[in-house]
Amino acid sequence: MRAVIVAMAVAFLVSLFGTPLAIKVFTKLKAGQPIRADGPQMHMGKKGTPTMGGVVFIVATIIAYVAGHIALTTLPSQQIFQVGPTITALVLLGLLVFCGAVGFIDDFLKVRRRHSGGLNKRGKLLGQLLVGATFGVIALYFPSTMLDSTGGRTNSETVGSTTISFIREVSWLDIGKVGSVILFVAVVLSATNGVNLTDGLDGLATGASTMVLGAYALIAFWQYRHWCADPSYVKAGANTYCYAVRDPLEIALIAGAAAGACVGFLWWNTSPARIFMGDTGALALGGLIAGMAMSTRTILLLPIIGGLFVIITMSVVIQIISFRTTGKRVFRMSPLQHHFELAGWSEVNIVVRFWIIAGIGVAMALGLFYSDFLAAVT
């Protein structure tokens, strides 16, 4: 737990004090956010606000990850718990960085062209597919090698699983490695676009992502405390339920670091925002959240824990289907947050109320996760 707390604190401080520096740099580079001409007119006042702020919490998360591992080296040695970098970290931080890189290209083109249209849809989709497929293969085809209780080495878990999971793996839903890589890519695409669509009001996506990542930190740490690879927990003949995941402490550390980095960034991103995360931040957070769902083996829990992202994404889907089939719009404008803007709600009211919805989804997911554990051990 000490390492997770250290990572959160370091990420928060780096993001909190690094964001003003990013504001100055991006302002000097004239990296202002172009505003959609067909968007809500109240957004025109935000024109020129520096974008690409997601770079700050990406860097902060990586620095905090290193700090967390330094904290781990100060703990008493344990039988099987790795203190060095792992494939799990490669997958999770890789998704954070490279999904962010796709978003950075999009943001860069917007700034350069002085237009809200950046990377075209095909190019952005191709980038997301390549990142998802690359890390999906790594997650499914590289099993861990860990010290067992006798000091010998044994092959163990992969980051992802070939079995579809809800709160735990559903044994009869084995889709094989190829199917799991395809699912991995689908989850990355869904999560990155969900967070990206939620971004658009000051602090909305940042606050919601903080809650989701905080929840995954709790889930992963709980899995670490009840880990099947821990011989001190799994005792012969004991009525003990454990989690067959890979490197849960590593997952908790990265999730905690990213949540702390988002809180530090939110200080400057809340209304009125002095900097936007841009697609750089939105795609990075979406990629990391997708990785969290896969690595904690809670894939089907993601639509609940990220309920706000699902609702906002569905508003866009409904709007498109309705307009193309009937020529009528269900909402004044999509994504959903802009509908309420045009209905007269203030930006702060929308953000806070949507945060409440995000919190309800997170609370429901954590409740389901813990109730499953209680049911398993009683």
Tab-separated table of C-alpha atoms in Angstrom:
chain	number	residue	atom	x	y	z
A	1	MET	CA	0.000	0.000	0.000
A	2	ARG	CA	2.916	2.349	0.726
A	3	ALA	CA	4.073	2.156	-2.901
A	4	VAL	CA	0.583	2.975	-4.223
A	5	ILE	CA	0.260	5.978	-1.901
A	6	VAL	CA	3.721	7.222	-2.877
A	7	ALA	CA	2.863	6.893	-6.570
A	8	MET	CA	-0.413	8.780	-6.122
A	9	ALA	CA	1.261	11.586	-4.173
A	10	VAL	CA	4.153	11.976	-6.613
A	11	ALA	CA	1.816	11.954	-9.627
A	12	PHE	CA	-0.427	14.556	-7.995
A	13	LEU	CA	2.474	16.900	-7.204
A	14	VAL	CA	4.155	16.520	-10.593
A	15	SER	CA	0.850	17.188	-12.358
A	16	LEU	CA	-0.173	20.034	-10.048
A	17	PHE	CA	3.104	21.940	-10.448
A	18	GLY	CA	3.876	20.744	-13.974
A	19	THR	CA	0.606	21.895	-15.524
A	20	PRO	CA	1.332	25.659	-15.137
A	21	LEU	CA	4.624	25.064	-16.933
A	22	ALA	CA	2.758	23.270	-19.726
A	23	ILE	CA	0.301	26.171	-19.933
A	24	LYS	CA	3.185	28.604	-20.468
A	25	VAL	CA	4.922	26.363	-23.020
A	26	PHE	CA	1.826	25.601	-25.092
A	27	THR	CA	0.703	29.234	-24.944
A	28	LYS	CA	4.115	30.338	-26.194
A	29	LEU	CA	3.905	27.757	-28.983
A	30	LYS	CA	0.410	29.086	-29.809
A	31	ALA	CA	-1.044	25.618	-29.353
A	32	GLY	CA	-4.555	26.944	-28.777
A	33	GLN	CA	-7.637	24.758	-29.048
A	34	PRO	CA	-9.674	25.434	-32.237
A	35	ILE	CA	-13.422	25.512	-31.568
A	36	ARG	CA	-16.034	23.794	-33.744
A	37	ALA	CA	-18.052	26.344	-35.707
A	38	ASP	CA	-21.194	24.199	-35.342
A	39	GLY	CA	-20.722	23.701	-31.593
A	40	PRO	CA	-22.418	25.596	-28.765
A	41	GLN	CA	-21.762	29.310	-29.198
A	42	MET	CA	-20.808	29.692	-25.514
A	43	HIS	CA	-17.656	27.709	-26.326
A	44	MET	CA	-16.328	30.461	-28.578
A	45	GLY	CA	-14.938	32.184	-25.489
A	46	LYS	CA	-12.627	29.203	-24.973
A	47	LYS	CA	-10.901	29.705	-28.298
A	48	GLY	CA	-7.145	29.848	-27.895
A	49	THR	CA	-7.010	27.991	-24.568
A	50	PRO	CA	-3.890	25.790	-24.746
A	51	THR	CA	-4.531	22.127	-25.527
A	52	MET	CA	-2.504	18.876	-25.434
A	53	GLY	CA	-2.424	19.094	-21.630
A	54	GLY	CA	-2.724	15.323	-21.474
A	55	VAL	CA	1.050	15.260	-21.914
A	56	VAL	CA	1.328	16.445	-18.305
A	57	PHE	CA	-0.505	13.569	-16.640
A	58	ILE	CA	1.072	11.007	-18.974
A	59	VAL	CA	4.535	12.162	-17.874
A	60	ALA	CA	3.401	12.458	-14.244
A	61	THR	CA	2.108	8.867	-14.259
A	62	ILE	CA	5.394	7.513	-15.610
A	63	ILE	CA	7.463	9.464	-13.068
A	64	ALA	CA	5.157	8.295	-10.279
A	65	TYR	CA	5.472	4.690	-11.454
A	66	VAL	CA	9.245	4.920	-11.043
A	67	ALA	CA	8.827	6.546	-7.617
A	68	GLY	CA	6.438	3.779	-6.578
A	69	HIS	CA	9.016	1.150	-7.481
A	70	ILE	CA	11.672	2.996	-5.507
A	71	ALA	CA	9.297	2.812	-2.538
A	72	LEU	CA	8.850	-0.922	-3.152
A	73	THR	CA	12.586	-1.529	-2.851
A	74	THR	CA	12.461	-0.183	0.717
A	75	LEU	CA	9.983	-2.872	1.781
A	76	PRO	CA	11.076	-6.221	3.280
A	77	SER	CA	11.725	-8.795	0.545
A	78	GLN	CA	8.849	-11.149	-0.125
A	79	GLN	CA	8.753	-14.555	-1.730
A	80	ILE	CA	7.174	-13.874	-5.106
A	81	PHE	CA	6.300	-10.214	-5.370
A	82	GLN	CA	8.209	-8.550	-8.162
A	83	VAL	CA	9.706	-5.132	-7.507
A	84	GLY	CA	11.124	-4.622	-10.999
A	85	PRO	CA	9.242	-3.488	-14.125
A	86	THR	CA	6.859	-6.082	-15.534
A	87	ILE	CA	5.072	-6.918	-18.780
A	88	THR	CA	1.922	-5.671	-17.050
A	89	ALA	CA	3.480	-2.224	-16.711
A	90	LEU	CA	4.630	-2.367	-20.332
A	91	VAL	CA	1.067	-3.035	-21.486
A	92	LEU	CA	-0.642	-0.465	-19.247
A	93	LEU	CA	1.889	2.336	-19.667
A	94	GLY	CA	2.240	1.454	-23.347
A	95	LEU	CA	-1.495	1.941	-23.862
A	96	LEU	CA	-1.319	5.236	-21.954
A	97	VAL	CA	1.613	6.569	-23.993
A	98	PHE	CA	0.821	5.283	-27.475
A	99	CYS	CA	-2.925	5.976	-27.397
A	100	GLY	CA	-1.880	9.417	-26.181
A	101	ALA	CA	0.515	9.651	-29.133
A	102	VAL	CA	-2.361	9.051	-31.561
A	103	GLY	CA	-4.272	11.841	-29.832
A	104	PHE	CA	-1.198	14.084	-29.891
A	105	ILE	CA	-0.976	13.759	-33.684
A	106	ASP	CA	-4.660	14.690	-33.900
A	107	ASP	CA	-4.166	17.716	-31.621
A	108	PHE	CA	-1.018	18.801	-33.455
A	109	LEU	CA	-2.822	18.799	-36.796
A	110	LYS	CA	-5.699	20.807	-35.317
A	111	VAL	CA	-3.335	23.425	-33.961
A	112	ARG	CA	-1.246	23.560	-37.111
A	113	ARG	CA	-4.261	23.914	-39.397
A	114	ARG	CA	-6.096	26.229	-36.973
A	115	HIS	CA	-9.157	24.052	-37.480
A	116	SER	CA	-11.097	21.639	-35.272
A	117	GLY	CA	-10.628	18.863	-37.844
A	118	GLY	CA	-7.351	17.099	-37.081
A	119	LEU	CA	-6.428	13.529	-37.949
A	120	ASN	CA	-9.154	12.067	-40.187
A	121	LYS	CA	-11.391	9.339	-38.784
A	122	ARG	CA	-9.700	6.595	-40.771
A	123	GLY	CA	-6.238	7.646	-39.618
A	124	LYS	CA	-7.301	7.884	-35.975
A	125	LEU	CA	-9.036	4.499	-36.133
A	126	LEU	CA	-5.983	2.899	-37.746
A	127	GLY	CA	-3.748	4.300	-35.012
A	128	GLN	CA	-6.020	2.981	-32.279
A	129	LEU	CA	-6.220	-0.424	-33.977
A	130	LEU	CA	-2.434	-0.703	-34.248
A	131	VAL	CA	-1.893	0.245	-30.613
A	132	GLY	CA	-4.656	-2.069	-29.382
A	133	ALA	CA	-3.462	-5.015	-31.476
A	134	THR	CA	0.198	-4.574	-30.493
A	135	PHE	CA	-0.424	-4.511	-26.777
A	136	GLY	CA	-3.179	-7.104	-27.085
A	137	VAL	CA	-0.641	-9.556	-28.475
A	138	ILE	CA	1.827	-8.723	-25.696
A	139	ALA	CA	-0.931	-9.138	-23.097
A	140	LEU	CA	-1.993	-12.562	-24.385
A	141	TYR	CA	1.204	-14.186	-25.615
A	142	PHE	CA	3.786	-13.401	-22.910
A	143	PRO	CA	3.203	-15.337	-19.657
A	144	SER	CA	4.994	-14.233	-16.507
A	145	THR	CA	7.821	-16.093	-14.822
A	146	MET	CA	7.798	-15.767	-11.055
A	147	LEU	CA	9.491	-17.293	-8.034
A	148	ASP	CA	7.270	-19.869	-6.394
A	149	SER	CA	7.146	-20.637	-2.661
A	150	THR	CA	10.054	-23.097	-2.934
A	151	GLY	CA	12.328	-20.681	-4.780
A	152	GLY	CA	11.880	-22.359	-8.156
A	153	ARG	CA	10.667	-20.567	-11.273
A	154	THR	CA	7.341	-21.316	-12.850
A	155	ASN	CA	5.338	-19.882	-15.738
A	156	SER	CA	2.240	-18.109	-14.549
A	157	GLU	CA	-0.359	-15.676	-15.844
A	158	THR	CA	-0.547	-13.473	-18.917
A	159	VAL	CA	-1.724	-9.877	-18.525
A	160	GLY	CA	-4.952	-10.647	-20.377
A	161	SER	CA	-7.047	-13.786	-20.312
A	162	THR	CA	-8.538	-15.985	-23.020
A	163	THR	CA	-11.704	-16.170	-20.936
A	164	ILE	CA	-14.291	-13.385	-20.886
A	165	SER	CA	-14.730	-12.015	-17.393
A	166	PHE	CA	-17.285	-10.053	-15.418
A	167	ILE	CA	-16.143	-9.771	-11.802
A	168	ARG	CA	-14.125	-12.916	-12.284
A	169	GLU	CA	-13.543	-15.165	-15.257
A	170	VAL	CA	-16.528	-17.019	-16.703
A	171	SER	CA	-14.983	-20.443	-17.332
A	172	TRP	CA	-17.283	-21.456	-20.197
A	173	LEU	CA	-16.613	-18.237	-22.145
A	174	ASP	CA	-13.157	-19.175	-23.440
A	175	ILE	CA	-12.612	-17.456	-26.805
A	176	GLY	CA	-8.965	-18.376	-27.374
A	177	LYS	CA	-5.955	-16.109	-27.800
A	178	VAL	CA	-6.888	-14.726	-31.210
A	179	GLY	CA	-10.413	-13.965	-30.056
A	180	SER	CA	-9.031	-12.349	-26.908
A	181	VAL	CA	-6.717	-10.072	-28.907
A	182	ILE	CA	-9.718	-9.009	-31.021
A	183	LEU	CA	-11.684	-8.357	-27.832
A	184	PHE	CA	-8.727	-6.407	-26.428
A	185	VAL	CA	-8.727	-4.158	-29.503
A	186	ALA	CA	-12.513	-3.687	-29.245
A	187	VAL	CA	-12.248	-2.650	-25.594
A	188	VAL	CA	-9.445	-0.181	-26.415
A	189	LEU	CA	-11.510	1.350	-29.221
A	190	SER	CA	-14.609	1.592	-27.026
A	191	ALA	CA	-12.847	3.103	-24.019
A	192	THR	CA	-10.728	5.613	-25.945
A	193	ASN	CA	-13.688	6.898	-27.937
A	194	GLY	CA	-15.907	6.895	-24.844
A	195	VAL	CA	-13.531	9.144	-22.899
A	196	ASN	CA	-12.921	11.297	-25.979
A	197	LEU	CA	-16.641	11.905	-26.471
A	198	THR	CA	-17.027	12.734	-22.776
A	199	ASP	CA	-14.306	15.379	-23.044
A	200	GLY	CA	-15.706	18.738	-24.125
A	201	LEU	CA	-16.660	20.521	-20.898
A	202	ASP	CA	-14.105	21.828	-18.421
A	203	GLY	CA	-13.106	19.040	-16.044
A	204	LEU	CA	-15.796	16.567	-17.100
A	205	ALA	CA	-13.639	13.772	-18.539
A	206	THR	CA	-10.818	14.430	-16.064
A	207	GLY	CA	-13.060	14.094	-13.017
A	208	ALA	CA	-14.881	11.021	-14.339
A	209	SER	CA	-11.591	9.329	-15.259
A	210	THR	CA	-10.214	10.038	-11.792
A	211	MET	CA	-13.118	8.126	-10.236
A	212	VAL	CA	-12.770	5.193	-12.628
A	213	LEU	CA	-9.006	4.912	-12.169
A	214	GLY	CA	-9.368	5.243	-8.400
A	215	ALA	CA	-11.845	2.366	-8.464
A	216	TYR	CA	-9.443	0.197	-10.451
A	217	ALA	CA	-6.705	0.995	-7.935
A	218	LEU	CA	-8.984	-0.340	-5.171
A	219	ILE	CA	-9.953	-3.416	-7.195
A	220	ALA	CA	-6.358	-4.260	-8.078
A	221	PHE	CA	-5.111	-3.762	-4.527
A	222	TRP	CA	-7.889	-5.995	-3.210
A	223	GLN	CA	-6.841	-8.622	-5.739
A	224	TYR	CA	-3.242	-8.241	-4.555
A	225	ARG	CA	-4.304	-8.887	-0.949
A	226	HIS	CA	-6.210	-11.996	-2.098
A	227	TRP	CA	-3.879	-13.201	-4.830
A	228	CYS	CA	-3.693	-16.827	-5.938
A	229	ALA	CA	0.074	-16.451	-6.455
A	230	ASP	CA	0.588	-15.563	-2.789
A	231	PRO	CA	1.317	-18.760	-0.807
A	232	SER	CA	0.779	-16.929	2.483
A	233	TYR	CA	-2.822	-16.278	1.460
A	234	VAL	CA	-3.693	-19.510	-0.322
A	235	LYS	CA	-3.517	-22.194	2.355
A	236	ALA	CA	-4.200	-25.868	1.860
A	237	GLY	CA	-7.750	-26.746	2.797
A	238	ALA	CA	-8.684	-23.172	3.654
A	239	ASN	CA	-11.992	-21.762	2.427
A	240	THR	CA	-10.222	-18.898	0.648
A	241	TYR	CA	-11.228	-17.187	-2.567
A	242	CYS	CA	-8.320	-15.769	-4.562
A	243	TYR	CA	-7.849	-13.882	-7.821
A	244	ALA	CA	-5.874	-15.440	-10.681
A	245	VAL	CA	-4.484	-12.226	-12.167
A	246	ARG	CA	-0.987	-11.062	-13.033
A	247	ASP	CA	0.895	-8.391	-11.063
A	248	PRO	CA	-2.101	-6.865	-9.223
A	249	LEU	CA	0.117	-4.573	-7.130
A	250	GLU	CA	1.607	-3.218	-10.348
A	251	ILE	CA	-1.900	-2.538	-11.675
A	252	ALA	CA	-2.913	-0.774	-8.450
A	253	LEU	CA	0.253	1.331	-8.517
A	254	ILE	CA	-0.318	2.530	-12.089
A	255	ALA	CA	-4.045	3.140	-11.566
A	256	GLY	CA	-3.332	5.107	-8.392
A	257	ALA	CA	-0.604	7.120	-10.110
A	258	ALA	CA	-2.877	8.002	-13.039
A	259	ALA	CA	-5.723	8.969	-10.685
A	260	GLY	CA	-3.388	11.224	-8.691
A	261	ALA	CA	-2.080	12.804	-11.896
A	262	CYS	CA	-5.636	13.522	-13.041
A	263	VAL	CA	-6.469	15.240	-9.745
A	264	GLY	CA	-3.418	17.491	-10.082
A	265	PHE	CA	-4.393	18.328	-13.654
A	266	LEU	CA	-8.019	18.937	-12.631
A	267	TRP	CA	-6.880	21.847	-10.451
A	268	TRP	CA	-6.122	23.760	-13.669
A	269	ASN	CA	-8.659	22.051	-15.930
A	270	THR	CA	-11.789	22.800	-13.924
A	271	SER	CA	-14.083	25.616	-15.105
A	272	PRO	CA	-12.860	27.950	-16.409
A	273	ALA	CA	-10.131	25.679	-17.757
A	274	ARG	CA	-6.687	27.167	-18.231
A	275	ILE	CA	-5.659	24.162	-20.317
A	276	PHE	CA	-7.446	21.287	-22.095
A	277	MET	CA	-6.296	17.680	-22.080
A	278	GLY	CA	-7.086	17.413	-25.798
A	279	ASP	CA	-7.264	14.118	-27.647
A	280	THR	CA	-3.776	13.517	-26.258
A	281	GLY	CA	-5.215	13.097	-22.786
A	282	ALA	CA	-8.595	11.618	-23.688
A	283	LEU	CA	-7.199	8.779	-25.796
A	284	ALA	CA	-4.420	8.128	-23.277
A	285	LEU	CA	-6.883	7.797	-20.398
A	286	GLY	CA	-9.228	5.653	-22.485
A	287	GLY	CA	-6.400	3.318	-23.450
A	288	LEU	CA	-5.283	2.966	-19.837
A	289	ILE	CA	-8.829	2.321	-18.609
A	290	ALA	CA	-9.226	-0.399	-21.252
A	291	GLY	CA	-5.970	-1.964	-20.044
A	292	MET	CA	-7.230	-1.871	-16.475
A	293	ALA	CA	-10.377	-3.783	-17.393
A	294	MET	CA	-8.385	-6.452	-19.224
A	295	SER	CA	-5.623	-6.840	-16.639
A	296	THR	CA	-7.953	-7.028	-13.625
A	297	ARG	CA	-10.137	-9.568	-15.480
A	298	THR	CA	-13.248	-7.377	-15.123
A	299	ILE	CA	-14.097	-6.763	-18.768
A	300	LEU	CA	-17.886	-6.820	-18.482
A	301	LEU	CA	-17.726	-4.702	-15.328
A	302	LEU	CA	-16.237	-1.846	-17.396
A	303	PRO	CA	-19.590	-0.641	-18.803
A	304	ILE	CA	-20.790	-0.188	-15.195
A	305	ILE	CA	-17.642	1.317	-13.707
A	306	GLY	CA	-17.428	3.625	-16.737
A	307	GLY	CA	-21.185	4.115	-16.941
A	308	LEU	CA	-20.970	7.821	-17.774
A	309	PHE	CA	-18.773	7.094	-20.789
A	310	VAL	CA	-21.306	4.505	-21.992
A	311	ILE	CA	-24.256	6.888	-21.602
A	312	ILE	CA	-22.519	9.677	-23.513
A	313	THR	CA	-21.355	7.307	-26.264
A	314	MET	CA	-24.865	5.900	-26.645
A	315	SER	CA	-26.266	9.426	-27.003
A	316	VAL	CA	-24.066	9.864	-30.078
A	317	VAL	CA	-25.061	6.463	-31.481
A	318	ILE	CA	-28.773	7.176	-30.936
A	319	GLN	CA	-28.458	10.606	-32.545
A	320	ILE	CA	-26.736	9.209	-35.638
A	321	ILE	CA	-29.176	6.306	-36.072
A	322	SER	CA	-32.203	8.548	-35.575
A	323	PHE	CA	-31.017	11.210	-38.002
A	324	ARG	CA	-30.025	8.726	-40.710
A	325	THR	CA	-33.239	6.701	-40.477
A	326	THR	CA	-35.864	9.373	-39.750
A	327	GLY	CA	-34.110	12.672	-40.488
A	328	LYS	CA	-34.901	13.800	-36.930
A	329	ARG	CA	-32.616	14.405	-33.967
A	330	VAL	CA	-33.381	12.974	-30.537
A	331	PHE	CA	-31.102	15.479	-28.796
A	332	ARG	CA	-30.514	19.147	-29.505
A	333	MET	CA	-26.874	18.206	-30.005
A	334	SER	CA	-24.672	15.240	-29.217
A	335	PRO	CA	-22.698	14.215	-27.206
A	336	LEU	CA	-25.233	14.443	-24.397
A	337	GLN	CA	-23.486	17.195	-22.399
A	338	HIS	CA	-24.010	19.634	-25.286
A	339	HIS	CA	-27.739	18.834	-25.341
A	340	PHE	CA	-28.028	20.134	-21.779
A	341	GLU	CA	-25.906	23.181	-22.625
A	342	LEU	CA	-28.368	24.118	-25.359
A	343	ALA	CA	-31.203	23.422	-22.909
A	344	GLY	CA	-29.869	26.242	-20.715
A	345	TRP	CA	-27.906	24.353	-18.058
A	346	SER	CA	-24.697	26.020	-16.924
A	347	GLU	CA	-21.431	24.236	-17.660
A	348	VAL	CA	-20.643	23.770	-13.967
A	349	ASN	CA	-24.073	22.235	-13.285
A	350	ILE	CA	-23.654	19.762	-16.115
A	351	VAL	CA	-20.171	18.744	-15.026
A	352	VAL	CA	-21.077	18.246	-11.359
A	353	ARG	CA	-24.252	16.311	-12.166
A	354	PHE	CA	-22.424	14.124	-14.662
A	355	TRP	CA	-19.722	13.512	-12.044
A	356	ILE	CA	-22.498	12.282	-9.745
A	357	ILE	CA	-23.622	9.854	-12.456
A	358	ALA	CA	-20.022	8.691	-12.887
A	359	GLY	CA	-19.736	8.204	-9.124
A	360	ILE	CA	-22.924	6.139	-9.031
A	361	GLY	CA	-21.536	3.834	-11.726
A	362	VAL	CA	-18.252	3.445	-9.845
A	363	ALA	CA	-20.059	2.759	-6.545
A	364	MET	CA	-22.289	0.133	-8.173
A	365	ALA	CA	-19.291	-1.598	-9.744
A	366	LEU	CA	-17.327	-1.667	-6.494
A	367	GLY	CA	-20.393	-2.968	-4.683
A	368	LEU	CA	-20.803	-5.805	-7.179
A	369	PHE	CA	-17.094	-6.621	-6.983
A	370	TYR	CA	-17.068	-6.823	-3.192
A	371	SER	CA	-20.391	-8.657	-2.934
A	372	ASP	CA	-19.023	-11.331	-5.265
A	373	PHE	CA	-16.049	-11.782	-2.931
A	374	LEU	CA	-18.307	-12.056	0.103
A	375	ALA	CA	-20.477	-14.616	-1.672
A	376	ALA	CA	-17.415	-16.657	-2.609
A	377	VAL	CA	-15.936	-16.845	0.895
A	378	THR	CA	-19.134	-17.499	2.834
